[in-house]
PDB file of C-alpha atoms in Angstrom:
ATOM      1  CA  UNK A  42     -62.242 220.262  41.697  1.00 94.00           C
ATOM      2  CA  UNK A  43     -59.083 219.005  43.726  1.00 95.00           C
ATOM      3  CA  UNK A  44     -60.015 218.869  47.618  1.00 97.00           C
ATOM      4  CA  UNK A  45     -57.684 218.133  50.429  1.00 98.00           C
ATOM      5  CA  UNK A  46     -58.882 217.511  53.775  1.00 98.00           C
ATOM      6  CA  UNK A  47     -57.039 217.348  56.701  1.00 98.00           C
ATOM      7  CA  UNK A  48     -58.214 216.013  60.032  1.00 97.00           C
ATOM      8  CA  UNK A  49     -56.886 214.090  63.305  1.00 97.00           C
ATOM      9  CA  UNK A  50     -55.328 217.755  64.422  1.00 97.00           C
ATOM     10  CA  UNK A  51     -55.347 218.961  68.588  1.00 97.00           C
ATOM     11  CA  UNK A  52     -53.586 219.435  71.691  1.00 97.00           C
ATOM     12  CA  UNK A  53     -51.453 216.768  72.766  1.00 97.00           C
ATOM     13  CA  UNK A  54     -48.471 216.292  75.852  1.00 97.00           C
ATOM     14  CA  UNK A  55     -44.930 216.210  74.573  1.00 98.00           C
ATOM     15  CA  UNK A  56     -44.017 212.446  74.348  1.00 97.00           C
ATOM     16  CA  UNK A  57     -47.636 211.308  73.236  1.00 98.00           C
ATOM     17  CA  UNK A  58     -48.457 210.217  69.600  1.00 98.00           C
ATOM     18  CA  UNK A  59     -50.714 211.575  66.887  1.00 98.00           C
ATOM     19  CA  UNK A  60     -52.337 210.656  63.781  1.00 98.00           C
ATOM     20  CA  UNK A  61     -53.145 213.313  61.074  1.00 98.00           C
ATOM     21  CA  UNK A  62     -55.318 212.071  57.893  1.00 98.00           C
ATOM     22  CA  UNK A  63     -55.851 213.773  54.590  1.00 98.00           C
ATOM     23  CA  UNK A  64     -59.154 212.728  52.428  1.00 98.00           C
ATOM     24  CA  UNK A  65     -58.439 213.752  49.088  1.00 98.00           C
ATOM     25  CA  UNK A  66     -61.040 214.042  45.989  1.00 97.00           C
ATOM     26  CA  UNK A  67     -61.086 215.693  42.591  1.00 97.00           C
ATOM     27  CA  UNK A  68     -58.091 213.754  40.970  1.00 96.00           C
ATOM     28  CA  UNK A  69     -56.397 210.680  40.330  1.00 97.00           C
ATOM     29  CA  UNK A  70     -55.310 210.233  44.161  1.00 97.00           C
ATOM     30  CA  UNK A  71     -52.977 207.235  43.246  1.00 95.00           C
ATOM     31  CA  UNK A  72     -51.352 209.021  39.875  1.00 96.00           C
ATOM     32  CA  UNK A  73     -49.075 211.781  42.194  1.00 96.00           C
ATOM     33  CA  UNK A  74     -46.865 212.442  44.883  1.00 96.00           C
ATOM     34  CA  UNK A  75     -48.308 213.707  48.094  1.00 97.00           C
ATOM     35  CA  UNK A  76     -46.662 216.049  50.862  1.00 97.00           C
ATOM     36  CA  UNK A  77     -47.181 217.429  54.261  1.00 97.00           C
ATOM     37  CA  UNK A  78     -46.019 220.993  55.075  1.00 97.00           C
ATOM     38  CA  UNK A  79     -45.878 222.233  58.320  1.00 98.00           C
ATOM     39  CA  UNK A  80     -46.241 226.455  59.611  1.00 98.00           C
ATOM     40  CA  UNK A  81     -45.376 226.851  62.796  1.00 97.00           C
ATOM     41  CA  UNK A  82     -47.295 229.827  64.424  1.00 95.00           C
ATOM     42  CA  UNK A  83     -46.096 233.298  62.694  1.00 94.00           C
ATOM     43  CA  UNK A  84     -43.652 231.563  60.959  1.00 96.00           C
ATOM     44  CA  UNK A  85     -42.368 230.257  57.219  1.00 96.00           C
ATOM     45  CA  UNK A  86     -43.118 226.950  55.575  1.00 96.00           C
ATOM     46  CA  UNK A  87     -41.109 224.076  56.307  1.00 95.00           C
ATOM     47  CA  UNK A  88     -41.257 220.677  54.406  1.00 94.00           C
ATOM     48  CA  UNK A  89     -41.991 217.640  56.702  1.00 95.00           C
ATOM     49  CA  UNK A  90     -42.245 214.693  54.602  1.00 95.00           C
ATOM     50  CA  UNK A  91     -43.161 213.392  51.037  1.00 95.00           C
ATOM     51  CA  UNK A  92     -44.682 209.773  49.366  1.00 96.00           C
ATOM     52  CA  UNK A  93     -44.359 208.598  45.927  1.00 95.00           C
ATOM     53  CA  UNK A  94     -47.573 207.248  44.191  1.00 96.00           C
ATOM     54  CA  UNK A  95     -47.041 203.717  44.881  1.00 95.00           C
ATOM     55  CA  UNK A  96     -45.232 204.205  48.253  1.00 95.00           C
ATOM     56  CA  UNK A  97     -41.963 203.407  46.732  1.00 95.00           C
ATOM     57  CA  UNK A  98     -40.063 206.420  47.891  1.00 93.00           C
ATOM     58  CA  UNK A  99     -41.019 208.562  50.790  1.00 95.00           C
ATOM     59  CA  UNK A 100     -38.483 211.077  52.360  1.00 92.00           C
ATOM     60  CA  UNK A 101     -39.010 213.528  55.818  1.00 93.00           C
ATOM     61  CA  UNK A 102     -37.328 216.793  56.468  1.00 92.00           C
ATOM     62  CA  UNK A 103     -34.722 215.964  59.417  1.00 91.00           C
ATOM     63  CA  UNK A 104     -36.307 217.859  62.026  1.00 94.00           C
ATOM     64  CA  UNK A 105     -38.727 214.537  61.913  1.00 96.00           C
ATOM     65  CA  UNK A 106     -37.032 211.852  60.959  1.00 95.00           C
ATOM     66  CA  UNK A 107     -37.278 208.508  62.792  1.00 96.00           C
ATOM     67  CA  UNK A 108     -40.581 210.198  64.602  1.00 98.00           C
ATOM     68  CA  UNK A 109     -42.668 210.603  61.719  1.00 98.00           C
ATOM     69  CA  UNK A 110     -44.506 208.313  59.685  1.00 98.00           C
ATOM     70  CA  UNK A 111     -45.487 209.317  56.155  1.00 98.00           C
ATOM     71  CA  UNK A 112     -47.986 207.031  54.807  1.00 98.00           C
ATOM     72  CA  UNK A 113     -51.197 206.183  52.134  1.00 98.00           C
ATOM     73  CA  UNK A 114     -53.691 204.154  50.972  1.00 98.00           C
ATOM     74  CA  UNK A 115     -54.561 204.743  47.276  1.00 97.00           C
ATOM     75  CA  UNK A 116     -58.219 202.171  47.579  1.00 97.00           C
ATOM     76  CA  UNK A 117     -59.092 205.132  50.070  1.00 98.00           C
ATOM     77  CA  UNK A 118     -57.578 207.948  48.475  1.00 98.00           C
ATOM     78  CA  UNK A 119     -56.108 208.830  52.026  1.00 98.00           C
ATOM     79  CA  UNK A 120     -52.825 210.258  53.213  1.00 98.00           C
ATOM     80  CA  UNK A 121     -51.532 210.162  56.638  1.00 98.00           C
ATOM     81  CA  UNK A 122     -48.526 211.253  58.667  1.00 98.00           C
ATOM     82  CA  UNK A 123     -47.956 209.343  62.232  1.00 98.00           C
ATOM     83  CA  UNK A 124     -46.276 211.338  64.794  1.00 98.00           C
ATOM     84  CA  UNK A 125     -44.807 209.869  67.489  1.00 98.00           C
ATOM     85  CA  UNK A 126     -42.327 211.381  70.250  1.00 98.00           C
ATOM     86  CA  UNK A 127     -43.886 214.834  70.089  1.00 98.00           C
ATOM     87  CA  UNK A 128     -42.020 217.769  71.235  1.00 98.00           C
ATOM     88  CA  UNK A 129     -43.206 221.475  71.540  1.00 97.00           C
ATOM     89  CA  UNK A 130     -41.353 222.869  68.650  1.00 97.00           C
ATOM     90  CA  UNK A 131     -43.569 220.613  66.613  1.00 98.00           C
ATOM     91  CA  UNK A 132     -46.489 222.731  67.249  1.00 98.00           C
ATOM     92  CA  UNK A 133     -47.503 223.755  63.545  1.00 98.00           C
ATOM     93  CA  UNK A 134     -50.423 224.018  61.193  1.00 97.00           C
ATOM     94  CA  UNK A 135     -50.096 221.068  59.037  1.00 98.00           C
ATOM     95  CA  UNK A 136     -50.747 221.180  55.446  1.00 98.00           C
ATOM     96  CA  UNK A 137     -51.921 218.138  53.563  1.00 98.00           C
ATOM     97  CA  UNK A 138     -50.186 218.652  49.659  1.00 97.00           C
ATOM     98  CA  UNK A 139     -50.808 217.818  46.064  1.00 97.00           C
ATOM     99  CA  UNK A 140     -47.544 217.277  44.078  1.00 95.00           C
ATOM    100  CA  UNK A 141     -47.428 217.965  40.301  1.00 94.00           C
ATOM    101  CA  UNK A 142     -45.257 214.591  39.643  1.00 90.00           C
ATOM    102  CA  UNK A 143     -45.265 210.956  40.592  1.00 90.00           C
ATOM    103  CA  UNK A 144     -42.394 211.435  43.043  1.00 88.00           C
ATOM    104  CA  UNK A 145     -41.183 213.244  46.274  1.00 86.00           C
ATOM    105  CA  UNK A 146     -38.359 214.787  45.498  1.00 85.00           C
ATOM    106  CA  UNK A 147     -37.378 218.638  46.199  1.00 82.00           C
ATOM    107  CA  UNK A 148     -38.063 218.764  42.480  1.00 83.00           C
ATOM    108  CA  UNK A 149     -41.393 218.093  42.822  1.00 88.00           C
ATOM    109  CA  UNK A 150     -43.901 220.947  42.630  1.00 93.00           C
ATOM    110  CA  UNK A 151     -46.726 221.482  45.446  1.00 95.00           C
ATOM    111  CA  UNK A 152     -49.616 222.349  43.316  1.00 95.00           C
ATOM    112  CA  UNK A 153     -53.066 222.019  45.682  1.00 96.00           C
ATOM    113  CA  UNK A 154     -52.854 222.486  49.099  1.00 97.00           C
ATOM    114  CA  UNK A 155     -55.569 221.563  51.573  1.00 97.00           C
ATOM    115  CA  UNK A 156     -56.844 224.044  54.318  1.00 97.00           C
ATOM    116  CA  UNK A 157     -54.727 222.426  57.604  1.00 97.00           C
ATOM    117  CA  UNK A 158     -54.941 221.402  60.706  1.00 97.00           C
ATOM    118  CA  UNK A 159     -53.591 222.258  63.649  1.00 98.00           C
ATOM    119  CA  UNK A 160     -51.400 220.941  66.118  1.00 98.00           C
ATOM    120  CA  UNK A 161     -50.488 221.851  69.881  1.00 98.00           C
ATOM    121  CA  UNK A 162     -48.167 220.255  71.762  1.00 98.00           C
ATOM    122  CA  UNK A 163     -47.767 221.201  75.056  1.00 97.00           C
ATOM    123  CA  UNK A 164     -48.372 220.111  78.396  1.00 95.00           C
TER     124      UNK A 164
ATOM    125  CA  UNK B1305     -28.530 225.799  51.804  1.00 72.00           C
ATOM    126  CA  UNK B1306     -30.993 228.792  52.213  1.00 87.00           C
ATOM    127  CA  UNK B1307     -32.861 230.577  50.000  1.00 94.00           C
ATOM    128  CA  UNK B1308     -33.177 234.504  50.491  1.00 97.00           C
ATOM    129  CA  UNK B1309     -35.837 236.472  50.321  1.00 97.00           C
ATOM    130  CA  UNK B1310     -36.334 240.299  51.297  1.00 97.00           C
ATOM    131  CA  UNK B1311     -38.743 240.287  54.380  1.00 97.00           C
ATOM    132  CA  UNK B1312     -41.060 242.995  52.893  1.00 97.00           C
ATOM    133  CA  UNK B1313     -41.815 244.879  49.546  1.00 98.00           C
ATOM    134  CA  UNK B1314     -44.268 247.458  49.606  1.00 97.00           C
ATOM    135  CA  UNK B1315     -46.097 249.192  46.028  1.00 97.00           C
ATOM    136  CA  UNK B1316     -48.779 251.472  45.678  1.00 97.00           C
ATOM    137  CA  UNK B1317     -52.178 250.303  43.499  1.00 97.00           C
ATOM    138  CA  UNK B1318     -51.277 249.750  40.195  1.00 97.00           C
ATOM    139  CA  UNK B1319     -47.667 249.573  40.687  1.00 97.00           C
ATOM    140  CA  UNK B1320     -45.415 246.802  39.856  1.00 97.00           C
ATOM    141  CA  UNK B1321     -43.879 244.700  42.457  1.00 98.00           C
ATOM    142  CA  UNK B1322     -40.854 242.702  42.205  1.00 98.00           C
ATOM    143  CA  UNK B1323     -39.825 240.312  44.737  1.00 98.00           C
ATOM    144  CA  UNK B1324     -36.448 238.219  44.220  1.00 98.00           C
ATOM    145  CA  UNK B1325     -35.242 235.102  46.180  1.00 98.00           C
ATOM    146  CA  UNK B1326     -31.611 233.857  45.556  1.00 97.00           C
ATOM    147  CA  UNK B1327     -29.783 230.897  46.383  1.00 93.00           C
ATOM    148  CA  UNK B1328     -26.382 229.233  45.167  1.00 90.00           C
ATOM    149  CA  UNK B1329     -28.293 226.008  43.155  1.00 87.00           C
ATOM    150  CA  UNK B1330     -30.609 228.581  41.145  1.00 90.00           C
ATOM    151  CA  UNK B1331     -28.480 228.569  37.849  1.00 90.00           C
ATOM    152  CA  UNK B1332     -29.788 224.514  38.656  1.00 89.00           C
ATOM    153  CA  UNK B1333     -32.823 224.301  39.801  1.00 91.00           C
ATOM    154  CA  UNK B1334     -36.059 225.530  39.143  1.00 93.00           C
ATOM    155  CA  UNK B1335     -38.114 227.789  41.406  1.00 95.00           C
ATOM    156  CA  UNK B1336     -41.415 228.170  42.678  1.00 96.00           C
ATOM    157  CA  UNK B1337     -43.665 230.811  43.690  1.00 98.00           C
ATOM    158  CA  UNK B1338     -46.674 230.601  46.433  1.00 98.00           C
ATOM    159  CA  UNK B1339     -48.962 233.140  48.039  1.00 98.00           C
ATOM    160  CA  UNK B1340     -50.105 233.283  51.589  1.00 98.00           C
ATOM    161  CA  UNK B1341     -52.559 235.067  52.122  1.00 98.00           C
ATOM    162  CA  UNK B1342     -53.537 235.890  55.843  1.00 96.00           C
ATOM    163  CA  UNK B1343     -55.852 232.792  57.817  1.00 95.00           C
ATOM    164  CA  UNK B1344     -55.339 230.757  54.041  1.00 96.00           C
ATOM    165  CA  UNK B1345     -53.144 228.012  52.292  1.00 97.00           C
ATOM    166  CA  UNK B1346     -50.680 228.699  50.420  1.00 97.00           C
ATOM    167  CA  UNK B1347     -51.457 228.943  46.927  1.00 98.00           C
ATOM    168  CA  UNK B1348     -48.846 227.919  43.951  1.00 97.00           C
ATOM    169  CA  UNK B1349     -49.191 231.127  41.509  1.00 98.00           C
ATOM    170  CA  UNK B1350     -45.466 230.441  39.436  1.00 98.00           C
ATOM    171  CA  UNK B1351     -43.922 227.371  38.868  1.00 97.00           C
ATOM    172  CA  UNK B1352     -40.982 226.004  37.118  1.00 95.00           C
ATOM    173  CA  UNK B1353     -39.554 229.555  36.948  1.00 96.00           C
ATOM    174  CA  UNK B1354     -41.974 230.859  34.331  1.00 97.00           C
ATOM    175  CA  UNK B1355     -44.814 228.613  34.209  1.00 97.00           C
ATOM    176  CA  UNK B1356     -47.834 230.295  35.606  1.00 97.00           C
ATOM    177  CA  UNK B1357     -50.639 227.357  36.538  1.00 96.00           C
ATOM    178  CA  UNK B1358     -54.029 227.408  35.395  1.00 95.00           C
ATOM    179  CA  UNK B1359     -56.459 230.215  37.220  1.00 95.00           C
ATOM    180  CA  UNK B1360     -53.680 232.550  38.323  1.00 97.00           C
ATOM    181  CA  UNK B1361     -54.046 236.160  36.957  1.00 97.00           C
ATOM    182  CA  UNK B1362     -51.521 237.109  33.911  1.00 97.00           C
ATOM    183  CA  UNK B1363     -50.138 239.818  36.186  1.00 97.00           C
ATOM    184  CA  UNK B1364     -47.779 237.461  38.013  1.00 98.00           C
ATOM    185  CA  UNK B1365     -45.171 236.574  35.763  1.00 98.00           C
ATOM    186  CA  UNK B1366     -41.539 234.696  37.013  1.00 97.00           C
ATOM    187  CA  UNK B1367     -37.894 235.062  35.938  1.00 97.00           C
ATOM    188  CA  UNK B1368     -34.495 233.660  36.877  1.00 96.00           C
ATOM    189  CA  UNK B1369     -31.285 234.295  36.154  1.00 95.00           C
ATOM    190  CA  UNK B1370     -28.027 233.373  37.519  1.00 94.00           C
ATOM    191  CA  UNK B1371     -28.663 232.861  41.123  1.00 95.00           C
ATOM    192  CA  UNK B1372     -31.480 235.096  41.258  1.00 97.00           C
ATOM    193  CA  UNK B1373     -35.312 234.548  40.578  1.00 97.00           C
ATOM    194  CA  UNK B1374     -37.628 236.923  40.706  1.00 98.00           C
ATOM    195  CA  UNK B1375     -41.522 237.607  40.642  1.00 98.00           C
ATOM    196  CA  UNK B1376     -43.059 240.126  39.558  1.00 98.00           C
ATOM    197  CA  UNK B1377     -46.540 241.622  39.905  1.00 98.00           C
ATOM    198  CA  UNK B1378     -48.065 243.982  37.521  1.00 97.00           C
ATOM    199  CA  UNK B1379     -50.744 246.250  38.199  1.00 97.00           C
ATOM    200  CA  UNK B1380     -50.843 245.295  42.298  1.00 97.00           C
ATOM    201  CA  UNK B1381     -54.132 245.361  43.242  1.00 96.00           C
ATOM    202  CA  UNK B1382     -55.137 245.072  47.463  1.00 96.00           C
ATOM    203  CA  UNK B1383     -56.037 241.431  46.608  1.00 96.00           C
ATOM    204  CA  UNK B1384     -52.201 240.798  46.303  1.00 97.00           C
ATOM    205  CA  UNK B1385     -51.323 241.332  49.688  1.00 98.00           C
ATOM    206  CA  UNK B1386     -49.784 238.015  51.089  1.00 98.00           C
ATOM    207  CA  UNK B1387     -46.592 236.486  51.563  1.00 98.00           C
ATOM    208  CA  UNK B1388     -44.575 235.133  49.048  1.00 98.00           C
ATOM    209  CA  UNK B1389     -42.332 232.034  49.396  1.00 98.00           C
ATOM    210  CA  UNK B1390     -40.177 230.788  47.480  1.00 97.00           C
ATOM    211  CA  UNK B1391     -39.046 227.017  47.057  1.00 95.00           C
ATOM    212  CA  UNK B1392     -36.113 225.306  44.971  1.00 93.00           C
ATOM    213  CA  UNK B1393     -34.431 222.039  45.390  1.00 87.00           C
ATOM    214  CA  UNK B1394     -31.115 221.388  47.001  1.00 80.00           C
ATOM    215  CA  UNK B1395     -28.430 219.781  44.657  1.00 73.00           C
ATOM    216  CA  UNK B1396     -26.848 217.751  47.363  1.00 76.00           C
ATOM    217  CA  UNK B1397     -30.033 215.251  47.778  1.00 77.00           C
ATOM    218  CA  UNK B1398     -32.948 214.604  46.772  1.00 73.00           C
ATOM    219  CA  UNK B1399     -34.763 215.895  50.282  1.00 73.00           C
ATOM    220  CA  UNK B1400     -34.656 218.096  52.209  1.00 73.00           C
ATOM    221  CA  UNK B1401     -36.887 220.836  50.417  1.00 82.00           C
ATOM    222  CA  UNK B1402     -35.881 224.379  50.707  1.00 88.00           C
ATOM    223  CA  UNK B1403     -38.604 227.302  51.239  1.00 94.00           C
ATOM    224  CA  UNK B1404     -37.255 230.593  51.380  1.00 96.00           C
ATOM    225  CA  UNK B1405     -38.415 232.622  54.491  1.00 96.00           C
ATOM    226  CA  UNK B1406     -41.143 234.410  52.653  1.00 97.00           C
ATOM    227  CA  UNK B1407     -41.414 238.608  51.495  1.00 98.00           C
ATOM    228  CA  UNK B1408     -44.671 240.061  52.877  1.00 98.00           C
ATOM    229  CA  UNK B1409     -45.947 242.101  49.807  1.00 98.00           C
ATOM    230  CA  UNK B1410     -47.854 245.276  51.624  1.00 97.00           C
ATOM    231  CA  UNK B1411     -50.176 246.895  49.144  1.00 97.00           C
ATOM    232  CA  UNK B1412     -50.267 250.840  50.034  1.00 94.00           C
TER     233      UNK B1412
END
């Protein structure tokens, strides 16, 4: 069975930095894309960022760009996302993502999603 | 480039609902389905248009034409309340993904 578990998730100042991790089991970790999706409180889905299998390729959503830091290690079968210069609006559950293909591209296909953490910014 | 979705649909038991999303790059792009349901993930339940993945009840079927794709579910039972979002690619890059804002399906 394909688990993804997200941790590193709490309330942090606007300005300050934060780590989220994603253990994932069940599947060939290091054979697909992986994604994080953010849901802001009452609100839709929104794409944050994306990494190819091998690291290769990685693309963010520009609402994060040159903040956020997709990245993974396949030995661990880990994903993470770095956040730095946090601001209020990025106050979200965060969704750690299985894609369907070897790349992150909006024609990829976000097949198992883990469970989410949460994240507060605010001071 | 959005994607748009009707805020609500609401069906009685047994009924069929339909929810549609449409967007200029459909006649190009395939589109995806996922369900919400309330306090969960999302969960893909269509996928490439048509393509329903492995566990997901034969009720839920998927259609597009033009610029319009469209869901349906047959026989609505109160285990299909959730929202429904819908997600396509946009043809002028490779990112940014597109979501549309999601149709709450209310089961009567």
């Amino acid at each position: 069975e394909v688990q993804l578990v997200e941790s590193g998730g709490g309330l942090v100042q606007p300005g300050r930095s934060l780590r989220l991790s994603c253990a994932a089991s069940g599947f060939a970790f290091d054979d697909y894309a992986m994604h994080w999706v953010r849901q802001a409180p009452g609100k839709g889905l929104e794409w944050v960022s994306g990494i190819s299998l091998n690291s290769g390729s990685i693309g963010y959503a520009d609402s994060v760009k040159g903040r956020f830091t997709i990245s993974r290690d396949n030995a661990k079968n880990s994903l993470y996302l770095h956040m730095n210069s946090l601001r209020p609006e990025d106050t979200a559950f965060y969704y750690c993502v299985k894609g369907l293909t070897s790349s992150p591209y909006n024609t990829d296909v976000l097949d198992v999603w883990g469970q989410g953490t949460t994240v507060t910014v605010s001071s | 480039y959005d994607l748009t979705q009707p805020p609500s649909v609401s069906v009685s038991p047994g009924q069929t609902a339909r929810i549609t999303c449409s967007g200029d790059a459909l006649p190009k792009h395939y589109v995806h389905w996922y369900q919400q349901k309330a306090g969960q993930a999302p969960v893909l339940v269509m996928k490439k248009d048509t393509e329903r993945p492995s566990g997901i009840s034969e009720r839920f079927s998927g259609s597009s034409s033009g610029t319009t794709a469209t869901l349906d579910i047959s026989g609505v039972q109160a285990e299909d309340e959730a929202d429904y979002y819908c997600q396509s690619a946009d043809s002028r890059s490779t990112y940014p993904w597109v979501f549309g804002g999601g149709t709450k399906l209310t089961v009567l």
